[in-house]
């Protein structure tokens, strides 16, 4: 991912209705509290998970490559109490190559940032970096989507789709977000995805902005092998943030809890 991604869309992130509706925050907050901290959130974005984690009492370091996402996070943090602010440290860094000079009792990577890594060597570099930052008795939570075979069997038409409701920004702009898959590479396990933002200004002027990025999909046993190769042992595997076991629903999520192997 290049650092210019999210340059236009970071300001919309916290208003996207399905993001607001995600049921994962309590899961990560509870894991942070159980760990005793400190926590490292890799790909923390605008602080959707990080800020509730700090509010709940955990010391948390947020790492993200995008200065635009971190800027939103900083502005949100400035609205928090001094105690909450003191629990948070933000670092702009690449998840494949970082050195924070400390270890963490919990490292998380919520809402699929790991799937922005397309090449296996990037995935390995990231996992090795995470392992170096994990306390000996710490836990690592890797949060991915479980690839749906029926969805992947569908032909890629390149058509825009989506049924997300329009949202309104505090300054009155209305934003409708659609999406499309431009291409699927079944050999590289990768989709070229576009998130398309239709922005209507107060004066009626409209803009269309496209956030395009590749997204890798990974299968359950592939991730288990990858984790083992990078020195992790899988402790639990969930299909959802309510901790329902993998296999209890389809496609569900692909949420690994791992420790040092
Ligand atoms: C879908 S957002 C998830 C943000 C946050 N974890 C959440 O749950 O809302 C993906 C985030 O991963 C970050 N990201 C993508 N590639 C990265 C990389 N190589 N290193 C660090 N962060 C990266 C993006 O900047 C973005 O903020």
PDB file of C-alpha atoms in Angstrom, residues 13-14 16 30 32 166 195 201 254:
ATOM      1  CA  UNK A  13     -14.083   6.285   7.125  1.00  0.00           C
ATOM      2  CA  UNK A  14     -15.797   6.823  10.480  1.00  0.00           C
ATOM      3  CA  UNK A  16     -19.408   4.617   6.607  1.00  0.00           C
ATOM      4  CA  UNK A  30     -12.127  -7.503  26.032  1.00  0.00           C
ATOM      5  CA  UNK A  32      -6.991  -5.994  25.544  1.00  0.00           C
ATOM      6  CA  UNK A 166     -25.932   7.290   1.980  1.00  0.00           C
ATOM      7  CA  UNK A 195     -14.556   1.720  -3.424  1.00  0.00           C
ATOM      8  CA  UNK A 201     -21.783  19.156  -2.038  1.00  0.00           C
ATOM      9  CA  UNK A 254     -11.369 -16.059   9.978  1.00  0.00           C
TER      10      UNK A 254
END
